[in-house]
Coordinates of C-alpha atoms (C1' of nucleotides) in Angstrom, one line a residue:
Chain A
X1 CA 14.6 38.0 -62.3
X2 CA 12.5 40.9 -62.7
X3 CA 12.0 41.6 -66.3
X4 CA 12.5 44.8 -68.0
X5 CA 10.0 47.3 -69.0
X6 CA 10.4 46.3 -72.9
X7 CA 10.1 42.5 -71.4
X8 CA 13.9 41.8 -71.8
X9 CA 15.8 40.5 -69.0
X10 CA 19.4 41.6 -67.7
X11 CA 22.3 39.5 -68.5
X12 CA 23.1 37.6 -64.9
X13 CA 26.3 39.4 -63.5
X14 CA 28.0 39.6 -60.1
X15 CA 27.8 43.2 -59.0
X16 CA 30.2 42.8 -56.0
X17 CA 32.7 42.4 -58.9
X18 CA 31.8 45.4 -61.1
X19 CA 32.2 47.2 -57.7
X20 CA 35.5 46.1 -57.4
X21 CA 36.5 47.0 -60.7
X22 CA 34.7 50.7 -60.2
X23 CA 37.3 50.8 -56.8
X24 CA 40.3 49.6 -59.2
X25 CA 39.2 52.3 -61.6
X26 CA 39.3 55.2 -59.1
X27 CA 42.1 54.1 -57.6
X28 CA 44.0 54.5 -61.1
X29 CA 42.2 57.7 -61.5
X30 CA 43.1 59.3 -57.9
X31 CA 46.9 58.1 -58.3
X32 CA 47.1 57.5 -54.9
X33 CA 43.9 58.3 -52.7
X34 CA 42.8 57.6 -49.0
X35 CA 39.7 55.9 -47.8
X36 CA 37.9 59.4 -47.7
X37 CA 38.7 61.0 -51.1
X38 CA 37.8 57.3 -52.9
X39 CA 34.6 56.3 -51.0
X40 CA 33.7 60.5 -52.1
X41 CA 33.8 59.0 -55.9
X42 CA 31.8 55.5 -54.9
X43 CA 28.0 55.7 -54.5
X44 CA 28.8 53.7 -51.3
X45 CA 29.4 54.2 -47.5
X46 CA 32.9 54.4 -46.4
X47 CA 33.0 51.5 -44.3
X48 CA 31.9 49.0 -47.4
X49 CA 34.3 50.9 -49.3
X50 CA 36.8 49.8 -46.8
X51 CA 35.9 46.3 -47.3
X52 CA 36.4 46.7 -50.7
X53 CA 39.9 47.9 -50.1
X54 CA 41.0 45.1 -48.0
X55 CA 39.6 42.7 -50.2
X56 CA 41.7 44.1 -53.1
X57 CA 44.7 45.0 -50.9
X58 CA 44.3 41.0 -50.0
X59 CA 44.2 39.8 -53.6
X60 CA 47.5 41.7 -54.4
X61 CA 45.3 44.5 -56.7
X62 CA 45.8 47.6 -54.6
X63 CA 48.8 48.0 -52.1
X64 CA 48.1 51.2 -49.5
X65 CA 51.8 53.2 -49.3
X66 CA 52.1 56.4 -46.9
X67 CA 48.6 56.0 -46.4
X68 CA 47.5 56.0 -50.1
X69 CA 45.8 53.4 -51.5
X70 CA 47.6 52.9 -55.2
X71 CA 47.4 49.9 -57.8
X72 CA 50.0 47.4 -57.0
X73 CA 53.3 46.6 -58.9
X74 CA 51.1 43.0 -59.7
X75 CA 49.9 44.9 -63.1
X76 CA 53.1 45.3 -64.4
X77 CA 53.6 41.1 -64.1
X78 CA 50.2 40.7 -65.5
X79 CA 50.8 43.1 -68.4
X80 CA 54.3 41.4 -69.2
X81 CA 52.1 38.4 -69.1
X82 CA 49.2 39.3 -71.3
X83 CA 52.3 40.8 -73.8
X84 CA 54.3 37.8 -73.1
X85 CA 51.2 35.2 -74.6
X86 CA 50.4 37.9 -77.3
X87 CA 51.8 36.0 -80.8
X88 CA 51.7 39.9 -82.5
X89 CA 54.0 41.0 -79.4
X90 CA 56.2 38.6 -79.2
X91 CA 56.5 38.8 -83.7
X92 CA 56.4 42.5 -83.1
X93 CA 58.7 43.3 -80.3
X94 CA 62.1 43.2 -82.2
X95 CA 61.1 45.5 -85.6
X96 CA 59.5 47.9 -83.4
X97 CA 62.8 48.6 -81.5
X98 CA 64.1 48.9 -84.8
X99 CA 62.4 51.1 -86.9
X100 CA 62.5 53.4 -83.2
X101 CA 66.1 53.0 -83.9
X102 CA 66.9 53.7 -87.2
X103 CA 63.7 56.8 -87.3
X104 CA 65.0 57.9 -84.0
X105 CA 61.1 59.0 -83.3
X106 CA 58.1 57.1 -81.4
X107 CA 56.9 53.5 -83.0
X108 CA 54.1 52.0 -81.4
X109 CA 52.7 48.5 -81.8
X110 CA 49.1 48.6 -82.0
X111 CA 46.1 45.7 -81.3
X112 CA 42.3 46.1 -80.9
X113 CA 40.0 45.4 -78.6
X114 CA 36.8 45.9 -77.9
X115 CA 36.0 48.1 -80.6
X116 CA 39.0 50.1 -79.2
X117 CA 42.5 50.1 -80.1
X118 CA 45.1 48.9 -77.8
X119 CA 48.7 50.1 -77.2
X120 CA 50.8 46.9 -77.3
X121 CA 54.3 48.1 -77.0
X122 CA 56.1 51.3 -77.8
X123 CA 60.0 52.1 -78.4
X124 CA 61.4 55.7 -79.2
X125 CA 64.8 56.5 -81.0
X126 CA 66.7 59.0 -79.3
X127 CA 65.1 61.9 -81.5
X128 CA 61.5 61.2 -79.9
X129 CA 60.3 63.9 -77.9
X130 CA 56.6 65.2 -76.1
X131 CA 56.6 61.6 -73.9
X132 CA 54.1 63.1 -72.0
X133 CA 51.5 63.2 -75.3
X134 CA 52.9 59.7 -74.9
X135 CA 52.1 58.4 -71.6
X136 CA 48.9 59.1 -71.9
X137 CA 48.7 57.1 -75.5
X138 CA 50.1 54.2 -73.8
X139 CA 47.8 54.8 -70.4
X140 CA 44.2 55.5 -71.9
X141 CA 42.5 53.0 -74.8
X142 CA 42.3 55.2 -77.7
X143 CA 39.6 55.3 -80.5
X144 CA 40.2 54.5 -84.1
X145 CA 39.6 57.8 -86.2
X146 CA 41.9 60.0 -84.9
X147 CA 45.3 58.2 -85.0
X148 CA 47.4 56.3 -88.3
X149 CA 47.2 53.2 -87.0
X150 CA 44.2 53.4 -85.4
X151 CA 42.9 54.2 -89.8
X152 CA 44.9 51.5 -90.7
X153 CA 42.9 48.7 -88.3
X154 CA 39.9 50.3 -89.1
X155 CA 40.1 50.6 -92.9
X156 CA 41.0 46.8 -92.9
X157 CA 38.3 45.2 -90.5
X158 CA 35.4 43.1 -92.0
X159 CA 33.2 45.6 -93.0
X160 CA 30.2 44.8 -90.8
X161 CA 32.3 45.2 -87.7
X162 CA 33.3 48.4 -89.6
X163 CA 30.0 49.9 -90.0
X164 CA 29.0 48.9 -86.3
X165 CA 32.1 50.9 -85.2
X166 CA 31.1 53.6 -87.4
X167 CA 27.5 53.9 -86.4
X168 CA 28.7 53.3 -82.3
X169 CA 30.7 55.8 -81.6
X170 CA 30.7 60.1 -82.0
X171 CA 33.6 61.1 -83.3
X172 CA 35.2 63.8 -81.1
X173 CA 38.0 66.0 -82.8
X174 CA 40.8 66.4 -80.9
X175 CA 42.2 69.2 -83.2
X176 CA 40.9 71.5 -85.9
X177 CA 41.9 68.7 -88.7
X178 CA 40.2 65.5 -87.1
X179 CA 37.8 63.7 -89.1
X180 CA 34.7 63.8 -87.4
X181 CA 32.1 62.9 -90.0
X182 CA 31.5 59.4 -90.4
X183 CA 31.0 59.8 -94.4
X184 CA 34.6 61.9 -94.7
X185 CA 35.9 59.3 -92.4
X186 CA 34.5 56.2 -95.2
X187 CA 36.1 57.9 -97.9
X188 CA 39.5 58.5 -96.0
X189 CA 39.7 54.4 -95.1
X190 CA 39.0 53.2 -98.6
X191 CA 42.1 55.7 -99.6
X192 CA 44.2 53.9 -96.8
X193 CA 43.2 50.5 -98.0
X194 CA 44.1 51.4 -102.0
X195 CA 47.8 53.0 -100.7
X196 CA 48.5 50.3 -97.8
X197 CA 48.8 53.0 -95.3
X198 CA 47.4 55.9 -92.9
X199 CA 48.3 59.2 -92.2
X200 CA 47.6 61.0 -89.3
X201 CA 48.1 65.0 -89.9
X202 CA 48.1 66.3 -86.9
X203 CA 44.0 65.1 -86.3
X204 CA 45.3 64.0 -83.0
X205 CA 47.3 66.7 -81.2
X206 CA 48.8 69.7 -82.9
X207 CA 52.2 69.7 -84.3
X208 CA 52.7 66.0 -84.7
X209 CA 52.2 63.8 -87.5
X210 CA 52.1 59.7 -87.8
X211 CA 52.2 57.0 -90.4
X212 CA 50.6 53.9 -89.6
X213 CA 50.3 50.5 -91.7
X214 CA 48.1 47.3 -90.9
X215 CA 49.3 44.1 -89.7
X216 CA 47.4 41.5 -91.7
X217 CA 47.1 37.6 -91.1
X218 CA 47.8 34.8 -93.7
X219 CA 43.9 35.0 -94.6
X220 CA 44.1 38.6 -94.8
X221 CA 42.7 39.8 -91.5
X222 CA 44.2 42.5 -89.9
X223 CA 45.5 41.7 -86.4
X224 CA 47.3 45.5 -85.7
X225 CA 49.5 47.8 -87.0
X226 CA 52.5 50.1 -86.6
X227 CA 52.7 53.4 -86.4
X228 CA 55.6 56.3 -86.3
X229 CA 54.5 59.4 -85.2
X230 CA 57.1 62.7 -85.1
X231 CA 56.5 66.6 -85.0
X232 CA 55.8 67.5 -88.0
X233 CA 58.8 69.8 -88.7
X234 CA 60.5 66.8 -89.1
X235 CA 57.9 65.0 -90.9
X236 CA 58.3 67.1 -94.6
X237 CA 55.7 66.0 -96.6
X238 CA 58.2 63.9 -98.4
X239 CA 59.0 62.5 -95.3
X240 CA 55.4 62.2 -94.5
X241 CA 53.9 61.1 -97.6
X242 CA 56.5 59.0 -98.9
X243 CA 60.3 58.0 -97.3
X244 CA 58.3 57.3 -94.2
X245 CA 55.5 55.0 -95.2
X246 CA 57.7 52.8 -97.0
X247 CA 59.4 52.2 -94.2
X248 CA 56.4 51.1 -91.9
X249 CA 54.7 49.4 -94.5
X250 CA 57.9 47.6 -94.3
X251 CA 57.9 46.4 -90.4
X252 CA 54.5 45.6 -90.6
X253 CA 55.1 43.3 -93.7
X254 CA 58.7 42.3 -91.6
X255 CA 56.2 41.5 -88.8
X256 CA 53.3 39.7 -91.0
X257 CA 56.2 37.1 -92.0
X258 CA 57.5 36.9 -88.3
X259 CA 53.8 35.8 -87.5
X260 CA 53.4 33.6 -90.1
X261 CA 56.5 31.5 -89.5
X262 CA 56.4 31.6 -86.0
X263 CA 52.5 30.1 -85.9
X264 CA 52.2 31.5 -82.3
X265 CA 48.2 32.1 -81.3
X266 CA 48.0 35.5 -81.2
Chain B
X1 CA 29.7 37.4 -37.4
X2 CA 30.1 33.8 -36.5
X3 CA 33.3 33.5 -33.9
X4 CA 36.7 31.9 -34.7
X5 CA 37.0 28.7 -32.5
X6 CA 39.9 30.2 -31.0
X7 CA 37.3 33.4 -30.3
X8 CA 39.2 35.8 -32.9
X9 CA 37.0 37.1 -35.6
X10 CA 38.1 36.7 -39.0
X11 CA 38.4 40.7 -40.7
X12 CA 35.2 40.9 -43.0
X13 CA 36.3 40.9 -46.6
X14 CA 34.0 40.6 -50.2
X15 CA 33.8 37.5 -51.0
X16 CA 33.2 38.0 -54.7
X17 CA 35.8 39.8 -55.0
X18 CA 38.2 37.5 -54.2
X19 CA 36.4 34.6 -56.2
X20 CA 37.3 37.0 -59.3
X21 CA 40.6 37.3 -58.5
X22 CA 41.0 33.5 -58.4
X23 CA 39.1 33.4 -61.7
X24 CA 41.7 36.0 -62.9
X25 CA 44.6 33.5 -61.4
X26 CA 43.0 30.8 -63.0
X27 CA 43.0 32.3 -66.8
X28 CA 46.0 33.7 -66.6
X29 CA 48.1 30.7 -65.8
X30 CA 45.6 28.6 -68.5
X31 CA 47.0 31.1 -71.3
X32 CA 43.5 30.8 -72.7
X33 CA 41.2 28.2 -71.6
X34 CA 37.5 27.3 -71.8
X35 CA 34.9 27.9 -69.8
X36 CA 35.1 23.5 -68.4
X37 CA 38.3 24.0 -68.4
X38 CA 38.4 27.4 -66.3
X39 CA 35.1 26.0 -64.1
X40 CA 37.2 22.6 -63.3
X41 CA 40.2 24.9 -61.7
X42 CA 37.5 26.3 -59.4
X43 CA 35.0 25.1 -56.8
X44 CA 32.0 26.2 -57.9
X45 CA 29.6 25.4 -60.7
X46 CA 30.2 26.1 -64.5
X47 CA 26.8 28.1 -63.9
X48 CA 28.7 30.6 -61.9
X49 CA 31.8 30.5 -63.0
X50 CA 30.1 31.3 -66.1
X51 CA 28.5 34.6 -64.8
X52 CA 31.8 35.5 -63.6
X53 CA 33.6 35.2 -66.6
X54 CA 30.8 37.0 -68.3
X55 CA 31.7 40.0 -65.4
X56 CA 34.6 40.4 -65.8
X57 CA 34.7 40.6 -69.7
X58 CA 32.2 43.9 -69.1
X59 CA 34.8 45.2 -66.9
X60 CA 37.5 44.5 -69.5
X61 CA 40.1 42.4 -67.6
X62 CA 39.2 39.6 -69.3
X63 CA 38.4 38.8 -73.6
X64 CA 37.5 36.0 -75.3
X65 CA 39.6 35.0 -78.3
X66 CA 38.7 32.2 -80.4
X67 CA 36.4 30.9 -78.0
X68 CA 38.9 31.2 -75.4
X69 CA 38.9 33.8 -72.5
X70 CA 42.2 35.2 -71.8
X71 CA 43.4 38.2 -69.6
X72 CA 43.0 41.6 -71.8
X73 CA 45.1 44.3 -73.0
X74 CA 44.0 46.2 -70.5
X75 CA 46.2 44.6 -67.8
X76 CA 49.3 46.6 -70.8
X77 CA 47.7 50.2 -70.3
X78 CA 47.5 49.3 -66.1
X79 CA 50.4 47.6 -65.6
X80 CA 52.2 51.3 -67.6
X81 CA 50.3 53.6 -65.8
X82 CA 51.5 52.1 -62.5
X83 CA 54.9 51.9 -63.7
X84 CA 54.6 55.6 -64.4
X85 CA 53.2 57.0 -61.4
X86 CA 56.5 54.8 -59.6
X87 CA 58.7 57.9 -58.9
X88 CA 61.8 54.7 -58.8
X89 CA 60.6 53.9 -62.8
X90 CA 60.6 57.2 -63.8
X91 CA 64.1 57.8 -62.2
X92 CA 65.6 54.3 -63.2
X93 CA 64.5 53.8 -66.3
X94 CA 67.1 55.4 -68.5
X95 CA 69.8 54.6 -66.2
X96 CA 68.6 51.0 -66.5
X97 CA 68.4 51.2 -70.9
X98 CA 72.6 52.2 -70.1
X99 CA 73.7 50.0 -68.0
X100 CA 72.3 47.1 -70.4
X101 CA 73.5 49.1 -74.0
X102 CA 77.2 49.0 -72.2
X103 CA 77.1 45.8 -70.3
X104 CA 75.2 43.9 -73.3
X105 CA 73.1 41.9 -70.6
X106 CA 70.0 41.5 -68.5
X107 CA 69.3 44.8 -66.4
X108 CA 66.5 44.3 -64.0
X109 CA 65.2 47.4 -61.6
X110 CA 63.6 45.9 -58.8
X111 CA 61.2 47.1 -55.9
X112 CA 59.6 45.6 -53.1
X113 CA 56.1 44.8 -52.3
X114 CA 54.0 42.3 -49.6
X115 CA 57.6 40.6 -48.7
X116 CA 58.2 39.6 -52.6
X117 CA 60.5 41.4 -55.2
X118 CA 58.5 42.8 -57.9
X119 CA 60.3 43.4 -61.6
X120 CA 59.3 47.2 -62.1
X121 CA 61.5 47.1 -65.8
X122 CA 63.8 45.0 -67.6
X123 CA 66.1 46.2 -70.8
X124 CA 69.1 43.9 -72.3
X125 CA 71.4 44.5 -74.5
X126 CA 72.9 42.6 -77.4
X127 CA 74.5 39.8 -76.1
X128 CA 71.4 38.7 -73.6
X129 CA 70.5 35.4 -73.7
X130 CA 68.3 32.9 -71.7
X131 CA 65.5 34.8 -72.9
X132 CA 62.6 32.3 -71.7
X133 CA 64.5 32.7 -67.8
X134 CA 63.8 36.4 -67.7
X135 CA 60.5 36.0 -69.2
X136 CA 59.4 33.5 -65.9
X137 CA 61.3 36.4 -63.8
X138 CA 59.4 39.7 -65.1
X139 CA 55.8 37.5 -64.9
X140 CA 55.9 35.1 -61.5
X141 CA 56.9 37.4 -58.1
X142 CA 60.1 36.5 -56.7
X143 CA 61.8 35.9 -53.1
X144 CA 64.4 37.7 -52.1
X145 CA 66.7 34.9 -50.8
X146 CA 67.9 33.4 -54.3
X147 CA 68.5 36.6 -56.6
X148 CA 71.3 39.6 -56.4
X149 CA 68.4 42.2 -56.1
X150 CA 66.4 40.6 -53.5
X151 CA 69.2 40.0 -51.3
X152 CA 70.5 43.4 -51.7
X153 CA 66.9 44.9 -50.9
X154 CA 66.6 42.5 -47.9
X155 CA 69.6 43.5 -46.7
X156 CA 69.2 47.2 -46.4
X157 CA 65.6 46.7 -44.9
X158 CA 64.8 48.0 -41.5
X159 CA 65.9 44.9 -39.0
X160 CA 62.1 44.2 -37.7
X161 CA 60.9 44.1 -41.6
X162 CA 64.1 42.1 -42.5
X163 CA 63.3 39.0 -39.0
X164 CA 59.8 38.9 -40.2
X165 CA 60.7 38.1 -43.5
X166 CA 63.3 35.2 -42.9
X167 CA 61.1 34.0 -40.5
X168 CA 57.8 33.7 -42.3
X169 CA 59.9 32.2 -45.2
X170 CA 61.0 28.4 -45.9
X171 CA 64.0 29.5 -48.3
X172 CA 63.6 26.9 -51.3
X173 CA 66.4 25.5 -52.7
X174 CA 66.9 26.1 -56.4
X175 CA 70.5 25.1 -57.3
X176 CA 72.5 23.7 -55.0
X177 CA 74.1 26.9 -54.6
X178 CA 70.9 28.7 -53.1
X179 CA 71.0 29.5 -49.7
X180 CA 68.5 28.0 -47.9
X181 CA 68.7 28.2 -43.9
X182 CA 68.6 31.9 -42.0
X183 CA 71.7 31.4 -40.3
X184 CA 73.8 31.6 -43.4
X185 CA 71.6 34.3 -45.0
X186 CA 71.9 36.4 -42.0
X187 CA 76.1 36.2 -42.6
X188 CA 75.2 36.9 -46.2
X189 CA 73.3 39.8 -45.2
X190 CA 75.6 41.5 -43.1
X191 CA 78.3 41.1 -45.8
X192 CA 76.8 42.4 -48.4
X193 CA 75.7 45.9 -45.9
X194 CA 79.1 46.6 -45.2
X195 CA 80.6 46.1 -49.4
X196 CA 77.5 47.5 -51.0
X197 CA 76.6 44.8 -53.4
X198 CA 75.4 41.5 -53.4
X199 CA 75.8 38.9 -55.6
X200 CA 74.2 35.8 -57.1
X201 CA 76.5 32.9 -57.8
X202 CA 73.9 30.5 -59.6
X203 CA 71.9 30.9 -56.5
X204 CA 68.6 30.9 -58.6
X205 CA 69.7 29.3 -61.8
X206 CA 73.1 26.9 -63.3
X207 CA 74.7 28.5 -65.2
X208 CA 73.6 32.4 -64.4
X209 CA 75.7 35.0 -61.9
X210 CA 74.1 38.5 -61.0
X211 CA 75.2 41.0 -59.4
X212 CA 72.9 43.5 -57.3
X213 CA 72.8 46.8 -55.5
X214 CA 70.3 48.6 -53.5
X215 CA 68.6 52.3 -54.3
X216 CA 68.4 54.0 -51.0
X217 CA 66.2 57.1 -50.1
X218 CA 67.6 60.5 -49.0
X219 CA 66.5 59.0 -45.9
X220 CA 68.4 55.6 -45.8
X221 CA 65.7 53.7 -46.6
X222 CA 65.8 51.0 -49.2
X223 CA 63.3 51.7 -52.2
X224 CA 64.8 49.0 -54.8
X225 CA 67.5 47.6 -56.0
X226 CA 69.5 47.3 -59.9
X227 CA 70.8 44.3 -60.6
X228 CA 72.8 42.5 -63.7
X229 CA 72.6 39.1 -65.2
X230 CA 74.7 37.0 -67.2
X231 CA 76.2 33.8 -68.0
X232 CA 79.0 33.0 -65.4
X233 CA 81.3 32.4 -69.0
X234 CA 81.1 35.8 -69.4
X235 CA 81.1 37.3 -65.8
X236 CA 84.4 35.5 -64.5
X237 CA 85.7 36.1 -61.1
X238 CA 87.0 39.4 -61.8
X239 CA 84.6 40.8 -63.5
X240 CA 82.0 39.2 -61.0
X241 CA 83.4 40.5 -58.1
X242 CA 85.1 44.1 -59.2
X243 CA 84.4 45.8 -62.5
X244 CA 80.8 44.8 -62.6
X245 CA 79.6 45.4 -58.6
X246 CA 81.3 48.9 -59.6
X247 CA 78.9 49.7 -62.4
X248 CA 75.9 48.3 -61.1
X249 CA 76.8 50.4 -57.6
X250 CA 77.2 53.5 -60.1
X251 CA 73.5 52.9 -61.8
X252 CA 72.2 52.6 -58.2
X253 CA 74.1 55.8 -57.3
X254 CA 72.9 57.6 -60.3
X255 CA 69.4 56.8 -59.4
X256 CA 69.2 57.8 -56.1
X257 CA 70.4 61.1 -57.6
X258 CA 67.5 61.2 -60.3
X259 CA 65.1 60.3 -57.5
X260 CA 66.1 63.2 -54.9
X261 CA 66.8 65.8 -57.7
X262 CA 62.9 65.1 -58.7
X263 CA 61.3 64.7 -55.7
X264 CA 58.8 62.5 -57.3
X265 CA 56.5 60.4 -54.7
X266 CA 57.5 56.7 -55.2
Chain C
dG1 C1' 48.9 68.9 -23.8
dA2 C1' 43.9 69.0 -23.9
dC3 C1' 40.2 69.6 -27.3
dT4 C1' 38.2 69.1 -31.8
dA5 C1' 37.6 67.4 -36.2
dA6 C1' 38.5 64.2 -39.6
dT7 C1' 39.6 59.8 -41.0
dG8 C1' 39.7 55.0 -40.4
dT9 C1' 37.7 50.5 -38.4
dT10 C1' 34.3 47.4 -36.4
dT11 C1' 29.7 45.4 -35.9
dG12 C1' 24.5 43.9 -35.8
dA13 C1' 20.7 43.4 -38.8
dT14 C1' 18.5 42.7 -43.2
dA15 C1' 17.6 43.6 -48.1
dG16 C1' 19.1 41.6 -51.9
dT17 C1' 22.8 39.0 -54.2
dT18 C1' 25.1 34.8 -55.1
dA19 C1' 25.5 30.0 -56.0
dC20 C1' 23.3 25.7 -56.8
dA21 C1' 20.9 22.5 -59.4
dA22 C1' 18.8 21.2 -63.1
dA23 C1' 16.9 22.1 -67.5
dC24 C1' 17.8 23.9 -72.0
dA25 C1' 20.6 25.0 -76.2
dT26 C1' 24.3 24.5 -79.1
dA27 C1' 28.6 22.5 -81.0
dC28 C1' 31.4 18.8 -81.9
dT29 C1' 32.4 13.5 -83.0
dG30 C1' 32.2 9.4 -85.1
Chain D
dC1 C1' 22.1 11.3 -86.8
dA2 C1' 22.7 9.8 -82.2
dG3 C1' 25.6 10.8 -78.4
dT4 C1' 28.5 13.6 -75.8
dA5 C1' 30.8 17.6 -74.3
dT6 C1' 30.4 22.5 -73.8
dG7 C1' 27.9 26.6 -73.1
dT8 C1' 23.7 29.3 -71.4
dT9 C1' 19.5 30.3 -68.8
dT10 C1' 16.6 30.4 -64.6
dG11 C1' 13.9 29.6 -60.0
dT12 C1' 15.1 29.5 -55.4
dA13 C1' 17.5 28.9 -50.8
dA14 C1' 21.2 30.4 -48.3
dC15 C1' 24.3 33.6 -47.3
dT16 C1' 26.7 38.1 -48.3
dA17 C1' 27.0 42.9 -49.0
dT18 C1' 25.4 47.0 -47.4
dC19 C1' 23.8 50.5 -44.3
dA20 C1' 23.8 52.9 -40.2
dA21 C1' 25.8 54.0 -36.3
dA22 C1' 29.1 53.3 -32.8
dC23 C1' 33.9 53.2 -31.7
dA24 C1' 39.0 54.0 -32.4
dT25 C1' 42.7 56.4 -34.1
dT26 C1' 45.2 60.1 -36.0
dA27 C1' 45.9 65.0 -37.3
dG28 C1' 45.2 69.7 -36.4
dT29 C1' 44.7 73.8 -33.3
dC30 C1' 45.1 76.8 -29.7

DNA sequence: GACTAATGTTTGATAGTTACAAACATACTG
DNA sequence: CAGTATGTTTGTAACTATCAAACATTAGTC
């Protein structure tokens, strides 16, 4: 191994792998692209590239339809399964439904991962509208500052993996109200963790407005949250600030006891 | 490029590539498992499997929980951004949330990939049961021979597609119901072309009748299929073989409408 | 339908990665 | 605290991945 100039050495990995993934990630990216346009976005020639993509197409990663390389229909098993084996999913599932239900707006259930947070599942009420804003929630990991329940993980994390968060990571505002100072930012979690919840007025895309509440564990850590997030014309700050909260606060509390009883791993 | 004894050359693929796939394989059907225990489903050395592991947590498709590595949310966000760029989701999906809200049951909307069936969704209403079946159904790929929507797909592919499936196939037997020699499927086939539905008479599992229909293209060509699932005590002879093919026949129907109305891509 | 351009596929050679083996470190167990 | 299982690191030999360039196929044009 040749060290590096500071006379640390590289972590051992298998490139041929992290080339792989860089196909899989254009291939998402290109939604459908031929051997041309995703060799253009690989610092490699075409015809490894084409190895690359029969290797994957073999291992049931990437199918090729009409001549378009896309991700195959395998990541919807594997994403049932990683939900499927996910103790906060499987607690989760059933209140999230319901609170979409009886709020008739969009509920997500929320993990982290990765110093990112993680859309776990997500329901809508028959009221829910802007599901493109919503695709892309779902599609793309999210960071923690500009989203409820994305506050709500982060005000109730350990505070060293807090601060590291804190210190890693610019915060980019999405809209004129998004919190992009860490110090604001401090002051705003140690609100959310006095109240029990996080609000999200409209710091993530204008016109919309979320509550979100943590998901703790029997010793208090926080495994997730829940979130509702509507336009704010129908989210009055009553609404907002008060009818609303109570009632994620209360799925996420209905979901802590689902956990706890059920004892699943999570 | 050493020769094949019988002088064909084997297509060049990346070896690595495939090695983390099987890696992949291995953790996902572990549910969590240790690095011995991951490295003894493998032939190579703990060393290695080791650096792989460590790859393809940098790449995100894998996390390590409680000293355990398991497959990562990540394989969520994928597996919903493929459903969403599948022009028969995006049409079937409501019509799918209906059907189940007015049958009460299992809805699955199925495609087809490399000769399997693949679950693209599942919803269920109220009075669904056999919850842990369904689960092994949306996670393992399926065969076409022993389920409503298989057979139904199968028997609207093109005839060349169709032979090379039933011949590359040994047609296991899961109930004593299943068919399991070519022969009969063929006659099964036929029938259900000419009366537009197929069913599923505890074919795959005691105790569970389906009933199936295929999704065609503006061009006659089979994209998927919509089938229904429930306990034969509640789909009885009638309701097996009239009132229910007619619904699931009117989902299909309605989503062969939504997909040529949008001319989305599948 | 012949000609051209673009895209996709194959292959020999070699620079450089992978996989082994074996040592080292750490965590568990009685 | 010894003993054992598990996880991590590293030098090196063997083999793979990559390039470059030729070849094949398809699409586009007049």
């Amino acid at each position: 191994m040749t060290p590096d100039p500071d006379g640390e050495t590289e972590p051992r990995r298998i490139k041929s792998v992290r080339t792989g993934s860089d196909i899989i990630d254009v291939v998402k990216r290109l939604q459908g692209g031929t051997l041309a346009e995703i060799s253009a976005e690989i610092d490699l020639t075409k015809g490894t590239v084409y190895t690359y993509l029969q290797t994957l197409v073999d291992s049931g990663f990437v199918t090729k339809r009409e001549g378009e390389y896309r991700l195959s229909f395998r990541f919807i098993a594997l994403g049932e399964h990683v939900r499927n084996e996910t103790g906060l999913y499987v607690a989760g599932h059933d209140v999230i439904d319901d609170l979409a239900d009886r709020t008739g707006e969009y509920v997500h259930l929320i993990a982290e991962e990765r110093n990112r947070i993680a859309v776990l599942y997500e329901s809508h009420g028959d009221r829910a509208i802007a599901k493109d804003y919503h695709l892309r929630m779902r599609e793309t990991p999210q960071y923690f500052h500009d989203t409820a329940a994305g506050k709500a993980i982060l005000a109730h994390l350990p505070s060293d993996r807090r601060d590291a968060i804190l210190e890693a990571h610019e915060f980019e505002g999405q809209t004129k109200n998004t919190i992009t100072d860490a110090p604001t930012l401090r002051e705003t979690l140690a609100e959310i963790r006095e109240r029990g919840y996080a609000l999200n007025d409209e710091e993530e895309i204008r016109g919309m407005r979320a509550v979100g509440a943590p998901i703790l564990d029997s010793d208090e850590t926080v495994v997730g949250a829940v979130s509702v997030t509507a336009p704010t014309s129908r989210l009055s700050d009553d609404r907002f600030r008060s009818t609303m909260p109570k009632r994620v606060i209360e799925a996420a509390n209905l979901i802590e006891v689902n956990l706890e009883t059920a004892q699943i791993d999570r």
